[in-house]
Amino acid sequence: MIDSNSILNHINEYIQRIEYHKYPSSLYEPIKYVLSLGGKRIRPQLMLMAYNLYRDDIDTIMPNACALEMFHNFTLLHDDLMDNADMRRGNPTVHVKWHQNAAILSGDTMLLLAYNMFIETLSRYEIQAFQRACNTFCEATLAVSEGQQYDIDFETRLDVTEDEYIEMIRLKTSVLLACALKIGAELASASVDDAQNLYDFGEKIGLAFQLQDDLLDVYGDPSVFGKKIGGDILCNKKTYMLINALQLASNTDKELLLHWINKKQFNPEDKIASVTTIYDTVGIRNLCKSKIEYYFEEAINSLSKVGVSEDKKLGLKEFAYKLLNREK
Amino acid sequence: MIDSNSILNHINEYIQRIEYHKYPSSLYEPIKYVLSLGGKRIRPQLMLMAYNLYRDDIDTIMPNACALEMFHNFTLLHDDLMDNADMRRGNPTVHVKWHQNAAILSGDTMLLLAYNMFIETLSRYEIQAFQRACNTFCEATLAVSEGQQYDIDFETRLDVTEDEYIEMIRLKTSVLLACALKIGAELASASVDDAQNLYDFGEKIGLAFQLQDDLLDVYGDPSVFGKKIGGDILCNKKTYMLINALQLASNTDKELLLHWINKKQFNPEDKIASVTTIYDTVGIRNLCKSKIEYYFEEAINSLSKVGVSEDKKLGLKEFAYKLLNREK
């Protein structure tokens, strides 16, 4: 068993050493920039940890793990362009630092490099194992696109249900975490059941993780959270919080909520304070917390079914625990 | 041997029958739209014809062939967005008909669907053949990105050399045609030499094809060409024509050319007429024509080295001939 800190270092070293064609540098500079901004490297870590449940030679799957990280960073790059976001991880986004077309084309190139990195490992694995892992990878990339499309579609809707929202974040966030774990298991030639249980573990952790994000946006500690509190409220993002508040608030509070949603000009602090008060009244904080706990327990339940000794699972359990007790 | 018309029908039927997830329809509608606009389907045709030199079961590689067409249409979709082009094949482009974000996200999805379609055929082939074809596919997608980046970089340069230009169109256009042929040969388990000779054939045809495009933009028959004559001249595109005119024109003509390039406000017809006169004086038309002929001969030379009977090659020869005697 390799500890999670040394896995993270390993990943960062691998990413730094990826060799790109030298030219055109205008294509590759934005890619290197995006990957140099860091991040938690959750997806490759999960893949390596799942693989490590069965095998020790984690260097073998390093390209597959980093392909997932490359893909994830591609989605951030294009999402930031679509959302017109200026900053990512405390630095200007690619379309701000370079140009919109650099964001499009370098992003496209990251997507295809992710696939290329993954495919190029074909000869490393037993062919059936590789084929399964490939299918899982293909499923993941498509799910993320679909999730992002739902997210866009929800912007102009006020009647998004909780179920629709959970399905959206499942596609946009959870499937990639779930697939990271499943691919790790598949490439290690683990049993189909183990691969599926690890998928389920990742899926539920992903849902809990995203709900945690919604919660922190309202109730996080501004000195730790890393972004400004209330961002979701200001742009009327259909989060778990807002969807449930629209559902559960008294008529008066619902009217006030709609008033803020439709208001074009306002003092940001006033809107955040007023909406948060409604959330407090409805008790959204605890509702969200118990949903997070529910998914966390489901996740641990799936992990318990994975057919390896309990001590081997400690790393994943601890990782999930840390992820959900984060403040940023 | 299957004739080229029936191959084209086959491709169009296959593309029409591609099954997408039903939702979110906002993601898949633009994709269906783009693929419904037609086009010459050159790349899948080339792949099927190359495969058909060795095998008759062309249905086997239909997903691989159409993956290339999907990829090609993805590049058109994103290029149109980057170029801010309103029309494609006589219809509004996706960012005009829907929204910029639809063009980005549906385009991304076409790219990953292209890969998914290709990868999902893994079990159909002898594994080494598939691996070679995969590598060729990965090479092609990256080359197109790099070619597009050079094309963008050249927009703000006046010192682009002919060699640089040829390398740009090789990456942006030729490699994909070359790879289409090579993949067809590889998936048919043809010899490495045959695959390479077919690649070289496609590469040279691609160069000739792009130079033909440059030529038609100036000297095409407006009633046949499909787009307006002179589009490249109006936007100072660094084509084979302009690069050579800047190189070969007399000092007076070169000054006049630079005057038109730098002029912000002008009557389009005046600019086209004046630049065309300079091209006429320099004799760019014949220069370009002989370059096209040179590449065409090189292509035929490579085809002649392919180790199948001459009558089997007639289809490809005829296809190349038609492609280069097109008026649109």
XYZ file of C-alpha atoms in Angstrom, chain A:
328
model
C 0.000 0.000 0.000
C 1.331 3.388 -1.025
C 0.257 6.352 1.085
C -1.887 9.055 -0.410
C 0.722 11.840 -0.105
C 3.307 9.931 -2.057
C 0.654 9.084 -4.671
C -0.106 12.787 -5.059
C 3.569 13.645 -5.506
C 3.895 10.880 -8.027
C 0.965 12.245 -10.033
C 2.265 15.795 -10.004
C 5.693 14.653 -11.131
C 4.187 12.597 -13.918
C 2.028 15.501 -15.120
C 5.012 17.826 -15.091
C 7.007 15.404 -17.197
C 4.374 14.884 -19.909
C 6.085 15.490 -23.234
C 4.274 17.595 -25.764
C 5.279 18.380 -29.300
C 7.411 21.497 -29.172
C 5.416 23.423 -31.807
C 3.153 25.253 -32.198
C 3.970 26.573 -28.742
C 0.849 28.759 -28.849
C -1.153 25.517 -28.720
C 0.770 23.859 -25.904
C 1.501 26.813 -23.598
C -2.120 27.139 -22.412
C -2.228 23.379 -21.769
C 0.906 23.439 -19.639
C -0.420 26.509 -17.852
C -3.737 24.878 -16.942
C -2.042 21.753 -15.630
C 0.499 23.784 -13.664
C -2.215 25.493 -11.616
C -2.487 22.441 -9.402
C -5.718 21.160 -8.009
C -6.483 18.235 -5.757
C -5.825 15.562 -8.440
C -8.742 13.624 -6.962
C -9.472 11.516 -10.062
C -6.001 10.104 -10.697
C -5.577 9.543 -6.951
C -8.775 7.510 -6.842
C -7.755 5.464 -9.873
C -4.347 4.682 -8.423
C -5.792 3.810 -5.021
C -8.356 1.459 -6.559
C -5.653 -0.221 -8.651
C -3.443 -0.418 -5.582
C -6.084 -2.529 -3.817
C -5.016 -5.329 -6.173
C -1.577 -4.512 -7.495
C 1.540 -2.639 -6.460
C 2.901 -1.552 -9.844
C 1.027 1.721 -9.908
C 3.439 3.207 -12.447
C 1.769 1.006 -15.037
C -1.501 2.940 -14.915
C 0.001 6.379 -14.435
C -0.827 7.417 -18.057
C -4.428 6.263 -17.618
C -4.747 8.109 -14.318
C -3.262 11.295 -15.746
C -5.432 10.965 -18.858
C -8.394 11.402 -16.521
C -6.783 14.445 -14.932
C -6.095 15.858 -18.406
C -9.740 15.281 -19.314
C -10.952 16.890 -16.079
C -8.813 19.969 -16.711
C -10.147 20.170 -20.258
C -13.687 20.354 -18.846
C -12.668 23.135 -16.446
C -11.064 25.087 -19.289
C -14.130 24.899 -21.532
C -16.596 25.347 -18.653
C -14.794 28.526 -17.599
C -15.108 29.815 -21.149
C -18.814 28.934 -21.312
C -19.434 30.483 -17.874
C -17.286 33.486 -18.757
C -15.320 32.929 -15.544
C -12.240 35.138 -15.169
C -10.372 33.211 -12.504
C -9.535 29.596 -11.740
C -7.461 28.530 -8.750
C -6.502 32.137 -8.104
C -5.174 32.683 -11.634
C -6.632 34.168 -14.820
C -8.432 31.646 -17.019
C -7.075 30.800 -20.476
C -9.570 32.930 -22.444
C -8.596 35.897 -20.270
C -4.818 35.317 -20.304
C -4.754 34.460 -24.024
C -7.886 34.558 -26.176
C -11.205 32.780 -26.553
C -9.848 30.797 -29.514
C -6.890 29.595 -27.450
C -9.348 28.331 -24.854
C -11.335 26.491 -27.522
C -8.437 24.948 -29.426
C -6.084 24.179 -26.533
C -9.085 22.738 -24.700
C -9.934 20.520 -27.679
C -6.330 19.403 -27.749
C -6.415 18.484 -24.054
C -9.478 16.339 -24.720
C -7.803 14.464 -27.545
C -4.528 14.166 -25.639
C -6.475 12.593 -22.768
C -7.838 9.960 -25.146
C -4.456 9.474 -26.794
C -2.730 8.965 -23.437
C -5.340 6.421 -22.474
C -5.359 4.506 -25.768
C -1.587 4.344 -26.004
C -1.484 2.008 -22.990
C -3.340 -0.711 -24.895
C -0.423 -3.141 -24.958
C 0.143 -2.908 -21.184
C -2.956 -4.840 -20.183
C -4.800 -8.045 -20.685
C -7.024 -7.130 -23.632
C -10.389 -7.748 -21.968
C -9.360 -5.659 -18.965
C -8.303 -2.839 -21.266
C -11.509 -3.049 -23.248
C -13.641 -2.779 -20.118
C -11.601 0.170 -18.892
C -11.929 1.862 -22.286
C -15.693 1.498 -22.224
C -15.758 2.995 -18.737
C -13.606 5.898 -19.884
C -15.902 6.520 -22.874
C -18.957 6.405 -20.604
C -17.389 8.946 -18.271
C -16.464 11.521 -20.886
C -19.948 11.424 -22.400
C -21.623 11.685 -18.991
C -19.642 14.816 -18.145
C -20.753 16.467 -21.407
C -24.367 15.573 -20.736
C -24.132 16.839 -17.164
C -22.670 20.115 -18.335
C -25.497 20.482 -20.875
C -28.136 19.915 -18.164
C -26.361 22.469 -16.003
C -26.636 24.990 -18.849
C -30.275 24.039 -19.494
C -31.142 24.539 -15.816
C -29.919 28.147 -15.906
C -33.087 29.250 -17.673
C -35.477 27.069 -15.657
C -37.092 27.648 -12.272
C -38.839 24.294 -12.015
C -35.795 22.037 -11.682
C -36.642 19.189 -9.317
C -34.311 17.705 -6.728
C -34.180 14.458 -8.717
C -33.208 16.292 -11.890
C -30.553 18.155 -9.961
C -29.089 14.993 -8.433
C -29.003 13.391 -11.889
C -27.229 16.464 -13.280
C -24.484 16.450 -10.634
C -24.221 12.674 -10.936
C -23.419 13.080 -14.635
C -21.309 16.189 -14.329
C -19.245 15.254 -11.274
C -19.902 11.820 -9.813
C -19.540 9.603 -12.863
C -15.963 10.742 -13.410
C -14.981 9.920 -9.806
C -16.846 6.618 -10.043
C -15.185 5.770 -13.349
C -11.753 6.659 -11.994
C -12.171 3.970 -9.342
C -13.767 1.491 -11.727
C -11.029 1.902 -14.322
C -8.411 1.353 -11.625
C -10.123 -1.896 -10.643
C -10.647 -2.977 -14.259
C -7.055 -2.380 -15.277
C -6.003 -4.462 -12.268
C -8.269 -7.246 -13.603
C -10.425 -7.090 -10.469
C -13.791 -8.868 -10.498
C -16.785 -7.225 -12.177
C -18.499 -6.993 -8.763
C -15.559 -5.241 -7.159
C -15.328 -2.802 -10.064
C -19.047 -2.038 -9.739
C -18.894 -1.590 -5.963
C -15.982 0.780 -6.319
C -17.983 2.645 -8.978
C -20.921 2.933 -6.569
C -18.607 4.108 -3.803
C -17.233 6.826 -6.081
C -20.627 7.835 -7.358
C -22.004 8.415 -3.865
C -18.865 10.181 -2.700
C -19.195 12.398 -5.776
C -22.780 13.312 -4.945
C -21.850 14.060 -1.329
C -18.861 16.072 -2.560
C -20.969 18.250 -4.854
C -23.640 18.826 -2.200
C -20.830 19.810 0.154
C -19.778 22.352 -2.466
C -23.305 23.777 -2.559
C -23.311 23.981 1.235
C -19.892 25.637 1.480
C -20.940 28.277 -1.041
C -23.487 29.477 1.518
C -22.125 28.399 4.897
C -18.393 28.017 4.271
C -15.730 29.944 6.153
C -14.746 32.754 3.750
C -11.134 32.718 4.989
C -10.777 29.036 4.066
C -13.202 28.480 1.149
C -10.953 30.030 -1.509
C -13.749 31.662 -3.458
C -16.238 34.281 -2.306
C -19.189 33.018 -0.298
C -22.571 33.381 -2.017
C -21.435 33.056 -5.643
C -24.163 30.524 -6.385
C -26.798 32.756 -4.797
C -25.772 35.787 -6.850
C -26.115 33.954 -10.177
C -29.313 32.090 -9.191
C -27.585 28.745 -9.606
C -30.100 25.943 -9.204
C -28.262 24.266 -6.349
C -29.632 21.756 -3.883
C -30.154 24.716 -1.559
C -32.175 26.879 -3.938
C -34.249 24.014 -5.349
C -35.309 22.928 -1.880
C -35.886 26.463 -0.657
C -38.232 27.093 -3.609
C -40.002 23.886 -2.697
C -40.217 24.243 1.079
C -40.359 27.970 1.851
C -43.560 29.639 3.024
C -45.450 31.579 0.358
C -44.056 34.873 1.623
C -40.481 33.592 1.620
C -40.944 32.017 -1.797
C -42.142 35.336 -3.165
C -39.131 37.071 -1.635
C -36.844 34.425 -3.169
C -38.398 34.939 -6.624
C -38.093 38.690 -6.159
C -34.334 38.310 -5.638
C -34.019 35.837 -8.521
C -35.696 38.209 -10.963
C -34.041 41.396 -9.717
C -31.469 42.611 -12.238
C -29.786 45.279 -10.133
C -28.993 44.774 -6.485
C -26.388 45.078 -3.781
C -24.694 41.644 -3.757
C -24.390 41.555 0.037
C -28.082 42.298 0.480
C -29.082 39.473 -1.842
C -26.757 36.965 -0.171
C -27.913 37.968 3.315
C -31.604 37.856 2.444
C -31.462 34.515 0.601
C -29.339 32.989 3.364
C -31.943 34.065 5.923
C -34.595 32.225 3.930
C -32.346 29.167 3.777
C -31.932 29.416 7.567
C -35.671 29.653 8.130
C -36.360 26.620 5.942
C -33.544 24.675 7.587
C -31.759 23.923 4.322
C -28.410 23.593 6.050
C -29.429 20.523 8.027
C -31.396 19.108 5.116
C -28.297 19.298 2.966
C -26.081 17.934 5.731
C -28.240 14.877 6.236
C -28.311 14.263 2.483
C -24.515 14.403 2.462
C -24.387 11.953 5.369
C -26.848 9.680 3.606
C -24.661 9.499 0.485
C -21.550 9.102 2.576
C -23.042 6.099 4.374
C -24.184 4.613 1.070
C -20.662 5.059 -0.230
C -19.088 3.336 2.769
C -21.652 0.568 2.419
C -20.569 -0.026 -1.216
C -16.929 0.047 -0.209
C -17.557 -2.586 2.455
C -18.700 -4.987 -0.283
C -15.399 -4.750 -2.149
C -13.678 -8.099 -1.809
C -10.323 -7.066 -0.382
C -9.202 -6.971 3.257
C -10.512 -4.070 5.347
C -7.055 -2.665 6.073
C -6.447 -2.199 2.363
C -9.589 -0.076 2.120
C -8.468 2.318 4.844
C -6.766 4.610 2.352
C -9.932 5.097 0.310
C -12.068 5.502 3.413
C -9.730 8.128 4.800
C -9.578 9.887 1.431
C -13.375 10.073 1.257
C -13.526 11.281 4.810
C -11.008 14.054 4.158
C -12.796 15.062 0.963
C -16.047 15.536 2.845
C -14.589 17.291 5.835
C -12.847 19.821 3.677
C -13.569 23.481 4.084
C -12.488 24.402 0.581
